[in-house]
Short mmCIF file of C-alpha atoms and ligand atoms in Angstrom, two decimals:
data_model
loop_
_atom_site.label_atom_id
_atom_site.label_comp_id
_atom_site.label_asym_id
_atom_site.label_seq_id
_atom_site.Cartn_x
_atom_site.Cartn_y
_atom_site.Cartn_z
CA MET A 137 24.44 47.14 3.06
CA ILE A 138 20.63 46.47 2.29
CA THR A 139 18.03 48.65 4.23
CA GLN A 140 14.36 47.68 5.21
CA SER A 141 13.10 50.80 2.92
CA GLN A 142 15.10 49.61 -0.06
CA ILE A 143 13.14 46.09 0.31
CA ASP A 144 9.89 47.85 0.95
CA GLU A 145 10.11 49.71 -2.14
CA GLN A 146 10.48 46.55 -4.32
CA ARG A 147 8.04 44.48 -2.29
CA SER A 148 4.89 45.04 -4.61
CA ASN A 149 6.66 45.57 -7.88
CA SER A 150 5.25 43.89 -10.69
CA ALA A 151 6.37 40.21 -10.79
CA GLU A 152 6.18 40.11 -14.55
CA VAL A 153 9.61 38.92 -15.90
CA GLY A 154 8.95 37.80 -19.17
CA THR A 155 8.53 34.47 -20.62
CA LEU A 156 10.82 31.91 -22.41
CA PHE A 157 13.95 33.32 -23.74
CA ILE A 158 15.21 31.53 -26.86
CA ASP A 159 17.96 32.63 -29.25
CA GLY A 160 18.27 35.84 -27.78
CA LYS A 161 14.47 36.68 -28.02
CA PRO A 162 11.50 36.33 -25.63
CA ALA A 163 9.38 33.47 -26.77
CA ASP A 164 5.95 32.29 -25.82
CA GLY A 165 5.45 28.82 -24.78
CA HIS A 166 4.52 26.74 -27.78
CA SER A 167 1.38 25.03 -26.23
CA GLY A 168 -0.10 28.48 -24.78
CA GLU A 169 -0.22 26.74 -21.49
CA VAL A 170 0.82 28.51 -18.05
CA LEU A 171 1.56 27.81 -14.52
CA ASP A 172 0.38 29.86 -11.73
CA VAL A 173 3.25 31.24 -9.53
CA ILE A 174 2.19 31.27 -6.00
CA SER A 175 4.02 33.48 -3.33
CA PRO A 176 4.81 31.15 -0.34
CA ILE A 177 4.66 34.52 1.87
CA ASP A 178 0.79 34.80 1.68
CA GLY A 179 -0.49 32.13 -0.68
CA THR A 180 -1.52 34.87 -3.35
CA LYS A 181 -0.80 34.52 -7.04
CA LEU A 182 2.07 36.56 -8.05
CA THR A 183 2.01 35.84 -12.02
CA THR A 184 2.18 33.01 -14.29
CA ILE A 185 4.97 31.28 -16.15
CA ALA A 186 4.82 29.61 -19.60
CA ALA A 187 4.55 25.70 -19.12
CA GLY A 188 7.45 24.68 -21.66
CA SER A 189 6.62 21.87 -23.91
CA ASP A 190 9.05 19.34 -25.83
CA THR A 191 8.58 21.82 -28.91
CA ASP A 192 10.14 24.67 -26.69
CA ILE A 193 12.97 22.51 -25.24
CA ASP A 194 13.81 21.43 -28.96
CA ASN A 195 13.90 24.91 -30.03
CA ALA A 196 16.06 25.95 -27.33
CA VAL A 197 18.41 23.09 -27.89
CA LYS A 198 18.57 23.82 -31.66
CA ALA A 199 19.49 27.42 -30.82
CA ALA A 200 22.26 26.41 -28.57
CA ARG A 201 23.70 24.18 -30.73
CA THR A 202 23.73 26.63 -33.65
CA ALA A 203 25.32 29.08 -31.54
CA PHE A 204 27.89 26.43 -30.33
CA GLU A 205 28.89 25.24 -33.85
CA ASP A 206 29.20 28.68 -35.51
CA GLY A 207 31.54 29.65 -32.71
CA ARG A 208 30.07 32.96 -31.47
CA TRP A 209 30.89 31.98 -28.25
CA SER A 210 33.24 29.00 -28.16
CA GLN A 211 35.67 30.62 -30.53
CA LEU A 212 36.05 33.94 -28.83
CA ALA A 213 39.19 34.56 -27.31
CA PRO A 214 38.98 33.24 -23.53
CA ALA A 215 39.76 36.89 -22.34
CA ALA A 216 36.81 38.11 -24.21
CA ARG A 217 34.33 35.65 -22.81
CA GLY A 218 35.83 36.68 -19.31
CA LYS A 219 34.86 40.22 -19.95
CA VAL A 220 31.27 39.30 -20.70
CA LEU A 221 31.10 37.11 -17.45
CA GLN A 222 32.52 40.09 -15.63
CA ARG A 223 29.95 42.59 -17.10
CA ILE A 224 27.15 39.93 -16.00
CA ALA A 225 28.46 40.23 -12.60
CA ASP A 226 28.29 43.89 -12.27
CA ARG A 227 24.88 43.89 -13.71
CA ILE A 228 23.71 41.40 -10.88
CA GLU A 229 25.35 43.55 -8.47
CA ALA A 230 23.43 46.67 -9.66
CA GLU A 231 20.38 44.89 -9.50
CA ALA A 232 20.82 42.88 -6.30
CA VAL A 233 17.97 44.21 -4.32
CA SER A 234 15.18 43.62 -6.76
CA LEU A 235 16.68 40.21 -7.60
CA ALA A 236 16.74 39.19 -4.10
CA VAL A 237 13.31 40.48 -3.46
CA LEU A 238 11.76 39.10 -6.58
CA GLY A 239 13.47 35.80 -5.67
CA VAL A 240 11.99 35.82 -1.97
CA ARG A 241 8.54 36.52 -3.17
CA ASP A 242 8.87 33.55 -5.32
CA ASN A 243 10.46 31.01 -2.86
CA GLY A 244 10.11 32.53 0.67
CA THR A 245 13.78 32.51 1.82
CA GLU A 246 14.45 35.32 4.44
CA ILE A 247 15.88 38.24 2.75
CA SER A 248 18.90 38.65 5.20
CA MET A 249 20.05 35.37 3.80
CA ALA A 250 18.79 35.74 0.24
CA ILE A 251 20.63 38.99 -0.44
CA LYS A 252 24.04 37.33 0.31
CA ALA A 253 23.11 33.84 -0.97
CA GLU A 254 21.47 34.67 -4.04
CA PRO A 255 22.47 37.78 -6.13
CA GLY A 256 25.53 38.14 -3.92
CA SER A 257 26.88 34.54 -4.61
CA ALA A 258 25.71 34.84 -8.23
CA ALA A 259 27.70 37.83 -8.87
CA ALA A 260 30.84 36.52 -7.22
CA THR A 261 30.42 33.30 -9.31
CA PHE A 262 30.29 35.03 -12.63
CA ARG A 263 33.03 37.31 -11.32
CA TYR A 264 35.19 34.26 -10.52
CA TYR A 265 34.68 32.28 -13.66
CA GLY A 266 35.12 35.36 -15.72
CA GLU A 267 38.63 35.67 -14.08
CA LEU A 268 39.38 32.05 -14.74
CA CYS A 269 38.41 32.20 -18.47
CA GLY A 270 41.84 33.42 -19.57
CA LYS A 271 43.71 31.13 -17.24
CA GLN A 272 42.75 27.60 -18.47
CA TYR A 273 45.76 25.94 -20.02
CA GLY A 274 46.24 22.59 -21.99
CA GLU A 275 49.16 20.20 -21.25
CA ILE A 276 52.09 18.84 -22.82
CA ALA A 277 52.53 15.11 -22.07
CA PRO A 278 55.93 13.89 -21.00
CA THR A 279 56.53 11.61 -24.07
CA ALA A 280 59.79 10.28 -25.48
CA PRO A 281 61.79 12.52 -27.80
CA GLY A 282 60.35 12.18 -31.40
CA SER A 283 56.79 12.62 -30.42
CA LEU A 284 54.70 15.33 -29.00
CA GLY A 285 51.36 14.62 -26.87
CA LEU A 286 49.28 17.77 -26.74
CA ILE A 287 46.36 17.58 -24.41
CA HIS A 288 43.63 20.14 -25.32
CA VAL A 289 40.83 21.04 -23.29
CA GLU A 290 37.55 21.82 -25.37
CA PRO A 291 34.15 22.64 -24.54
CA VAL A 292 31.48 19.80 -24.63
CA GLY A 293 29.01 21.60 -26.58
CA VAL A 294 25.35 22.03 -25.50
CA VAL A 295 24.93 21.84 -21.65
CA GLY A 296 21.48 21.28 -20.11
CA VAL A 297 20.94 22.79 -16.81
CA ILE A 298 18.32 21.70 -14.39
CA VAL A 299 17.87 23.45 -11.13
CA PRO A 300 15.73 23.36 -7.79
CA TRP A 301 13.57 26.12 -6.07
CA ASN A 302 15.91 26.70 -3.00
CA PHE A 303 18.52 29.17 -4.29
CA PRO A 304 17.86 29.31 -8.06
CA LEU A 305 20.39 32.24 -8.70
CA MET A 306 23.20 30.80 -6.84
CA ILE A 307 22.78 27.30 -7.93
CA GLY A 308 22.09 28.44 -11.46
CA ALA A 309 25.05 30.58 -11.71
CA TRP A 310 27.32 27.72 -10.44
CA LYS A 311 26.25 25.73 -13.20
CA ILE A 312 25.76 28.42 -15.90
CA ALA A 313 28.92 30.79 -15.43
CA ALA A 314 31.31 27.54 -15.21
CA ALA A 315 29.64 26.12 -18.29
CA LEU A 316 30.14 29.56 -20.23
CA ALA A 317 33.53 30.04 -19.04
CA ALA A 318 34.58 26.68 -20.53
CA GLY A 319 33.00 27.99 -24.16
CA ASN A 320 29.84 26.07 -24.09
CA THR A 321 26.19 27.11 -24.84
CA VAL A 322 23.36 26.40 -22.25
CA VAL A 323 19.72 25.39 -22.15
CA LEU A 324 18.40 26.14 -18.52
CA LYS A 325 15.25 24.64 -16.98
CA PRO A 326 14.48 26.44 -13.65
CA ALA A 327 12.30 24.76 -11.09
CA GLU A 328 8.66 25.66 -11.68
CA VAL A 329 8.15 26.74 -8.09
CA ALA A 330 10.91 29.47 -8.35
CA SER A 331 11.79 30.64 -11.91
CA LEU A 332 11.47 34.20 -11.87
CA SER A 333 14.81 35.47 -10.75
CA LEU A 334 16.46 33.11 -13.30
CA LEU A 335 14.15 34.63 -15.94
CA ARG A 336 15.62 37.91 -15.10
CA LEU A 337 19.24 36.57 -14.89
CA VAL A 338 18.96 35.44 -18.37
CA GLN A 339 17.84 38.82 -19.67
CA ILE A 340 20.79 40.41 -17.79
CA CYS A 341 23.32 38.02 -19.38
CA HIS A 342 22.16 39.35 -22.81
CA GLU A 343 21.89 43.04 -21.89
CA ALA A 344 25.48 42.57 -20.69
CA GLY A 345 26.59 41.28 -24.18
CA LEU A 346 26.20 37.40 -24.27
CA PRO A 347 25.41 36.51 -27.96
CA ASP A 348 21.98 35.40 -28.86
CA GLY A 349 21.48 31.50 -28.56
CA VAL A 350 24.41 30.95 -26.02
CA LEU A 351 22.07 30.93 -22.96
CA ASN A 352 18.40 29.84 -23.37
CA VAL A 353 15.75 29.40 -20.78
CA VAL A 354 12.54 27.36 -20.76
CA THR A 355 10.55 27.27 -17.74
CA GLY A 356 7.90 24.53 -16.93
CA THR A 357 7.21 21.35 -15.03
CA GLY A 358 9.88 18.78 -14.43
CA ILE A 359 7.91 16.17 -15.74
CA THR A 360 7.40 18.02 -19.40
CA ALA A 361 10.04 20.44 -19.87
CA GLY A 362 12.64 18.89 -17.44
CA ALA A 363 12.16 15.37 -19.02
CA ALA A 364 12.46 16.75 -22.53
CA LEU A 365 15.80 18.20 -21.69
CA GLY A 366 17.06 15.03 -20.09
CA LYS A 367 15.97 12.97 -23.00
CA HIS A 368 17.26 15.36 -25.63
CA ASN A 369 19.73 13.64 -28.34
CA ASP A 370 21.66 16.79 -28.73
CA VAL A 371 22.43 17.69 -25.30
CA ASP A 372 26.11 16.73 -24.47
CA VAL A 373 26.07 17.24 -20.48
CA LEU A 374 23.28 17.55 -18.16
CA ALA A 375 24.04 19.51 -14.92
CA PHE A 376 21.37 18.83 -12.17
CA THR A 377 20.83 19.89 -8.73
CA GLY A 378 17.59 18.45 -6.92
CA SER A 379 16.31 15.34 -5.29
CA GLY A 380 17.54 11.92 -5.52
CA ALA A 381 14.47 10.74 -7.28
CA VAL A 382 14.75 12.87 -10.00
CA GLY A 383 18.58 12.42 -10.44
CA ARG A 384 17.75 8.64 -10.87
CA GLN A 385 15.22 9.42 -13.64
CA LEU A 386 17.87 11.84 -15.34
CA MET A 387 20.46 9.08 -15.64
CA ALA A 388 17.54 6.81 -16.92
CA TYR A 389 16.82 9.39 -19.63
CA SER A 390 20.50 9.49 -20.61
CA ALA A 391 20.77 5.69 -20.98
CA GLU A 392 17.64 5.87 -23.24
CA SER A 393 18.47 8.58 -25.27
CA ASN A 394 22.36 9.79 -26.37
CA LEU A 395 24.40 8.67 -23.12
CA LYS A 396 25.03 12.48 -22.31
CA ARG A 397 27.02 12.88 -19.42
CA VAL A 398 24.81 13.53 -16.19
CA TYR A 399 26.07 15.47 -13.18
CA LEU A 400 23.95 15.18 -10.01
CA GLU A 401 24.11 17.52 -7.01
CA LEU A 402 21.42 15.78 -4.84
CA GLY A 403 20.24 16.04 -0.95
CA GLY A 404 21.72 14.94 2.28
CA LYS A 405 20.88 14.14 5.84
CA SER A 406 23.95 15.82 7.04
CA PRO A 407 25.25 15.05 10.74
CA SER A 408 26.97 17.23 13.27
CA VAL A 409 29.03 15.37 15.83
CA VAL A 410 29.22 17.43 18.90
CA PHE A 411 32.08 15.87 21.40
CA ALA A 412 31.89 16.56 25.21
CA ASP A 413 35.13 18.55 24.59
CA ALA A 414 33.58 20.97 22.33
CA GLY A 415 33.76 23.86 24.44
CA ASP A 416 31.40 26.76 24.49
CA LEU A 417 28.03 24.97 24.25
CA ASP A 418 26.13 28.22 23.76
CA LYS A 419 28.13 29.18 20.59
CA VAL A 420 27.66 25.41 19.51
CA ALA A 421 23.66 25.35 20.11
CA ALA A 422 23.67 28.67 18.06
CA THR A 423 25.59 27.27 15.26
CA LEU A 424 23.57 24.17 15.03
CA ALA A 425 20.24 25.88 15.34
CA GLY A 426 21.21 28.26 12.52
CA ALA A 427 22.56 25.17 10.38
CA ILE A 428 19.04 23.63 10.44
CA PHE A 429 16.42 26.25 11.06
CA ARG A 430 17.55 29.21 8.79
CA ASP A 431 15.81 29.26 5.63
CA SER A 432 13.44 26.62 7.36
CA GLY A 433 15.97 23.85 6.53
CA GLN A 434 15.68 24.30 2.78
CA VAL A 435 19.49 24.21 2.14
CA CYS A 436 21.17 21.13 0.85
CA ILE A 437 23.69 20.98 3.44
CA ALA A 438 21.26 21.70 6.19
CA SER A 439 22.56 19.70 9.33
CA SER A 440 19.38 17.64 10.10
CA ARG A 441 21.09 15.41 12.52
CA VAL A 442 22.96 16.23 15.75
CA LEU A 443 25.03 13.33 17.35
CA VAL A 444 26.02 14.25 20.87
CA GLU A 445 28.09 12.63 23.33
CA LYS A 446 25.78 11.49 26.15
CA SER A 447 27.15 13.52 29.01
CA ILE A 448 26.18 16.73 27.32
CA HIS A 449 23.21 15.36 25.48
CA ARG A 450 20.59 17.24 27.78
CA GLU A 451 22.41 20.47 28.29
CA LEU A 452 22.89 20.92 24.58
CA THR A 453 19.30 19.83 23.41
CA ASP A 454 18.00 22.16 26.02
CA LYS A 455 20.07 25.10 24.70
CA ILE A 456 19.17 24.35 21.06
CA ALA A 457 15.38 24.16 21.98
CA VAL A 458 15.49 27.55 23.71
CA LEU A 459 17.19 29.34 20.74
CA ALA A 460 14.72 27.76 18.30
CA GLN A 461 12.00 28.96 20.57
CA LYS A 462 13.31 32.55 20.37
CA MET A 463 13.72 32.49 16.44
CA ARG A 464 11.79 34.98 14.42
CA ILE A 465 9.90 33.03 11.99
CA GLY A 466 7.63 34.95 9.45
CA ASP A 467 7.53 37.34 6.58
CA PRO A 468 10.79 36.69 4.82
CA LEU A 469 10.81 40.25 3.51
CA ASP A 470 11.38 41.89 7.23
CA LEU A 471 15.05 42.10 7.56
CA THR A 472 14.79 40.85 11.09
CA THR A 473 13.32 37.41 10.14
CA GLN A 474 15.58 34.52 10.80
CA ALA A 475 13.48 31.70 8.94
CA GLY A 476 10.97 32.56 6.08
CA ALA A 477 8.29 30.47 4.55
CA ILE A 478 8.61 27.01 2.96
CA ALA A 479 8.57 27.37 -0.84
CA SER A 480 5.35 25.59 -1.52
CA GLU A 481 1.99 24.33 -0.08
CA MET A 482 2.98 20.90 -1.52
CA GLN A 483 6.46 20.97 0.49
CA MET A 484 4.64 22.21 3.57
CA ASN A 485 2.37 19.36 3.58
CA ASN A 486 5.26 16.88 2.84
CA ILE A 487 7.19 18.23 5.84
CA LEU A 488 4.32 17.98 8.17
CA ALA A 489 3.54 14.31 6.98
CA ASN A 490 7.31 13.55 7.89
CA CYS A 491 6.77 14.92 11.23
CA ASP A 492 3.75 12.87 11.99
CA ARG A 493 5.50 9.87 10.79
CA ALA A 494 8.53 10.41 13.14
CA VAL A 495 5.99 10.70 15.95
CA ALA A 496 4.36 7.33 15.09
CA GLU A 497 7.97 5.87 14.85
CA GLY A 498 8.45 6.54 18.34
CA ALA A 499 10.72 9.73 18.25
CA GLU A 500 10.05 12.30 21.09
CA LEU A 501 8.50 15.63 19.66
CA ILE A 502 10.21 18.33 21.92
CA MET A 503 8.95 21.31 19.88
CA GLY A 504 7.25 22.16 16.44
CA GLY A 505 5.94 19.81 13.96
CA GLU A 506 2.97 22.07 12.95
CA ARG A 507 2.08 24.63 10.59
CA ILE A 508 2.37 28.35 12.05
CA ALA A 509 1.12 31.75 10.99
CA ILE A 510 -1.84 30.17 9.26
CA ASP A 511 -3.72 33.60 9.28
CA SER A 512 -1.04 34.97 6.95
CA GLY A 513 -2.16 32.61 4.10
CA GLY A 514 1.45 31.75 3.61
CA PHE A 515 3.25 28.37 4.29
CA TYR A 516 5.27 28.39 7.60
CA ILE A 517 6.53 25.69 9.80
CA GLY A 518 8.15 26.31 13.21
CA PRO A 519 11.41 24.87 14.32
CA THR A 520 10.78 21.29 14.98
CA LEU A 521 13.13 19.18 17.47
CA PHE A 522 12.94 15.44 17.90
CA ASP A 523 14.92 13.48 20.63
CA GLN A 524 16.35 10.06 20.31
CA PRO A 525 14.80 8.46 17.10
CA ARG A 526 15.81 5.06 16.00
CA GLN A 527 18.71 5.01 13.59
CA ASP A 528 16.75 3.07 10.99
CA SER A 529 13.84 5.43 11.27
CA ALA A 530 12.65 7.33 8.36
CA LEU A 531 13.30 10.56 10.34
CA VAL A 532 16.98 9.66 10.61
CA GLN A 533 17.34 8.13 7.05
CA ASN A 534 15.50 10.36 4.71
CA GLU A 535 15.94 14.00 3.79
CA ILE A 536 12.99 16.13 4.85
CA PHE A 537 14.22 19.56 3.55
CA GLY A 538 12.54 21.44 6.28
CA PRO A 539 13.11 22.90 9.82
CA VAL A 540 13.46 19.44 11.46
CA LEU A 541 16.04 18.47 13.60
CA SER A 542 16.87 15.26 15.39
CA VAL A 543 19.23 14.74 18.39
CA GLN A 544 20.90 11.27 18.89
CA THR A 545 23.63 10.21 21.63
CA PHE A 546 26.78 8.28 21.37
CA ASP A 547 29.30 7.12 23.83
CA THR A 548 32.67 6.69 21.76
CA GLU A 549 34.12 8.15 18.51
CA ASP A 550 33.67 4.90 16.67
CA GLU A 551 29.86 4.88 17.61
CA ALA A 552 29.62 8.43 16.37
CA VAL A 553 31.17 7.66 12.93
CA MET A 554 28.96 4.68 12.63
CA LEU A 555 25.89 6.80 13.07
CA ALA A 556 27.08 9.82 11.16
CA ASN A 557 27.93 7.50 8.09
CA GLY A 558 24.84 5.33 8.73
CA THR A 559 22.59 6.74 5.87
CA ASN A 560 22.89 6.67 1.97
CA TYR A 561 23.80 10.14 1.91
CA GLY A 562 27.23 12.03 1.98
CA LEU A 563 26.89 15.62 1.20
CA SER A 564 28.12 17.55 4.29
CA ALA A 565 29.16 16.87 7.96
CA GLY A 566 30.06 18.89 11.27
CA VAL A 567 32.44 18.21 13.93
CA PHE A 568 32.59 20.14 17.16
CA THR A 569 35.77 19.29 19.45
CA ARG A 570 38.73 21.11 20.77
CA ASP A 571 40.99 18.12 20.18
CA ILE A 572 42.93 18.69 17.01
CA SER A 573 43.97 15.25 16.58
CA ARG A 574 40.22 14.23 16.86
CA ALA A 575 39.04 16.83 14.23
CA HIS A 576 41.50 15.52 11.59
CA ARG A 577 40.33 11.85 12.47
CA MET A 578 36.88 12.80 11.77
CA ILE A 579 37.63 14.80 8.88
CA SER A 580 39.00 11.54 7.11
CA ARG A 581 36.40 9.09 8.72
CA LEU A 582 33.14 11.13 7.78
CA ARG A 583 31.72 10.13 4.50
CA ALA A 584 30.91 13.67 3.18
CA GLY A 585 31.81 16.11 0.33
CA VAL A 586 32.31 18.62 2.98
CA VAL A 587 33.40 18.56 6.46
CA HIS A 588 32.99 21.67 8.81
CA VAL A 589 35.09 21.82 12.05
CA ASN A 590 33.70 24.00 15.05
CA THR A 591 31.42 25.85 12.40
CA TYR A 592 28.85 24.99 10.04
CA GLY A 593 27.97 26.04 6.46
CA GLY A 594 30.69 28.68 5.80
CA ALA A 595 32.34 28.55 2.24
CA ASP A 596 33.24 30.54 -0.80
CA ILE A 597 33.19 30.04 -4.40
CA SER A 598 37.05 29.11 -4.39
CA VAL A 599 35.85 25.60 -2.73
CA PRO A 600 34.25 22.65 -4.48
CA LEU A 601 30.69 21.55 -3.19
CA GLY A 602 29.75 17.96 -3.99
CA GLY A 603 28.36 14.80 -2.42
CA VAL A 604 29.33 11.16 -2.40
CA GLY A 605 27.21 8.20 -2.18
CA GLN A 606 23.52 9.09 -2.93
CA SER A 607 24.29 12.87 -2.64
CA GLY A 608 25.75 12.89 -6.10
CA ASN A 609 28.57 13.05 -8.28
CA GLY A 610 30.60 16.08 -9.73
CA HIS A 611 31.26 19.17 -8.08
CA ASP A 612 29.91 22.60 -8.12
CA LYS A 613 32.23 25.83 -7.58
CA SER A 614 35.86 26.28 -7.75
CA PRO A 615 38.25 25.43 -10.85
CA HIS A 616 37.38 21.71 -10.53
CA ALA A 617 33.37 22.38 -11.71
CA LEU A 618 35.21 23.34 -15.16
CA ASP A 619 36.05 19.59 -15.64
CA LYS A 620 32.15 18.84 -15.80
CA PHE A 621 31.97 21.13 -18.97
CA ARG A 622 35.36 20.18 -20.88
CA ASN A 623 36.47 17.38 -22.91
CA LEU A 624 40.20 16.31 -23.06
CA LYS A 625 41.52 15.89 -26.67
CA THR A 626 44.97 14.27 -27.28
CA ALA A 627 46.97 15.47 -30.42
CA TRP A 628 49.77 13.04 -30.99
CA ILE A 629 52.43 14.39 -33.43
CA GLN A 630 55.27 12.65 -34.69
CA LEU A 631 58.24 15.07 -35.05
P1 NAD B 132 13.43 18.34 -7.35
O1 NAD B 132 14.21 17.25 -7.73
O2 NAD B 132 11.97 18.08 -7.35
O3 NAD B 132 13.37 19.19 -8.57
C1 NAD B 132 14.57 19.88 -9.09
C2 NAD B 132 14.38 20.15 -10.50
O4 NAD B 132 14.20 18.86 -11.47
C3 NAD B 132 13.17 21.05 -10.96
O5 NAD B 132 13.48 22.07 -11.96
C4 NAD B 132 11.96 20.09 -11.41
O6 NAD B 132 11.22 20.94 -12.29
C5 NAD B 132 13.03 19.18 -12.09
N1 NAD B 132 12.33 17.91 -12.43
C6 NAD B 132 11.38 17.12 -11.58
N2 NAD B 132 10.98 16.06 -12.20
C7 NAD B 132 11.75 15.83 -13.47
C8 NAD B 132 11.92 14.99 -14.33
N3 NAD B 132 11.03 13.74 -14.23
N4 NAD B 132 12.85 15.04 -15.22
C9 NAD B 132 13.61 16.16 -15.34
N5 NAD B 132 13.47 17.21 -14.60
C10 NAD B 132 12.47 17.09 -13.42
O7 NAD B 132 13.86 19.15 -6.25
P2 NAD B 132 13.63 20.36 -5.44
O8 NAD B 132 12.41 19.93 -4.44
O9 NAD B 132 13.26 21.52 -6.37
O10 NAD B 132 14.81 20.77 -4.46
C11 NAD B 132 14.95 20.26 -3.48
C12 NAD B 132 16.13 19.11 -3.46
O11 NAD B 132 17.14 19.57 -4.07
C13 NAD B 132 16.57 18.57 -2.08
O12 NAD B 132 16.81 17.07 -2.35
C14 NAD B 132 17.95 19.13 -2.01
O13 NAD B 132 18.64 18.58 -1.00
C15 NAD B 132 18.48 19.16 -3.34
N6 NAD B 132 19.57 20.37 -3.19
C16 NAD B 132 20.76 19.79 -3.48
C17 NAD B 132 21.72 20.72 -3.59
C18 NAD B 132 23.29 20.21 -3.63
O14 NAD B 132 24.20 21.00 -4.16
N7 NAD B 132 23.65 18.95 -3.42
C19 NAD B 132 21.60 22.09 -3.42
C20 NAD B 132 20.29 22.38 -3.47
C21 NAD B 132 19.09 21.44 -3.37
#
């Protein structure tokens, strides 16, 4: 259990966590250019990071390729690889508080969430894939007598990983640990808004015994370092989490370069469907408020749309508004804070512009839509609630990635399904009902990678996370994530 005094001890530590890390060594960026790291807590400059260039990416890919080809990792016994991943998990656990605080100072997630979601999840992920390392089998095909078909599973080679600013440790670990478990080498490009905890993670991995060149990190902008990784001709697979717009770019880069496989975990506009038979509406309202307002809505699966049966619309909306009003928004390093800062000034302005647009489109603004705690110098927006937007409005159709919830009503199950599935996204959904048959019908009818029933957001590393439609392809987490980072090879033997 983390305490406030443990957090406060780390609050003003140096945020210098080194620079690029290539071939097992710190490296300065080739161009010498740097990017300022601004803390969203109070708008002050924390430190700088290297603005990685094409040359830095090329150096990192070369190091990863050499490390892959000479077998220093891919040819280790799987159980030996597993031991290294387990040691990484131990080190993350030992440094959990400082990693969490560093990350919060960088991206503003409230510490009560960050401590579990960031070092907590990252450690669990390395442990899980460490355990799986020695448990991956090939297959023998059921061929006719006289021939033998062996199906080998092999690592793909060099994996490029590009991650967003929300939950960098957790999302980074999902991809890095699975790619390493399958025997690959990795080049990581963190988001420019939140690189610090991942820089430290890469150092931890080496301190725990990961061989040089197996995991390399290049910080920098998406348009330079990210694009260079996406276009590189010697990257075999690119695993990305972020926005749909950048996901499209990455597919185009692949087509322009070496046709690398591209796996996309993208955004969502996830609905929660509440039927009149949902039961305890206080509990439902608390779940729904948490599902969008925690971490100020900067969660990929955040439920930004509530669809509620008409007869309970007023009661449920009022309850959500009362809970939202009471939420403690502010200093993310205070353990009692329920929603911290927006990760960057640019993202804050983007959310506010979306709120203005929703008002202009005719949705009723019940609360929020404004910057708060301006005196702090940080980037905060209060819980924002809109009633009865049009289904074709930008508010309903576009991901905002902020603390913005819209409420719409329906009369029938068919109408609820039509509204819920009526966007281009398909990441997550919620259903609230006491009718077990209806719950199962809704699970199969909702277009989403994950459907939560009478809850929202719970999961662990053993279940896959991935979207359908424009929420992406491929999955993070669970043994299924390994498929992204493996090739199948058939050996056909005449006996
Ligand atoms: P983003 O797409 O702007 O940036 C993500 C990463 O891509 C960053 O590292 C960025 O530097 C890089 N990038 C930007 N332009 C690039 C380019 N032209 N070429 C290569 N790389 C480039 O996303 P964000 O704003 O950091 O994160 C928020 C988005 O991530 C939201 O859409 C959210 O829903 C999504 N997300 C999805 C999941 C999921 O599992 N599906 C999880 C978390 C976040």
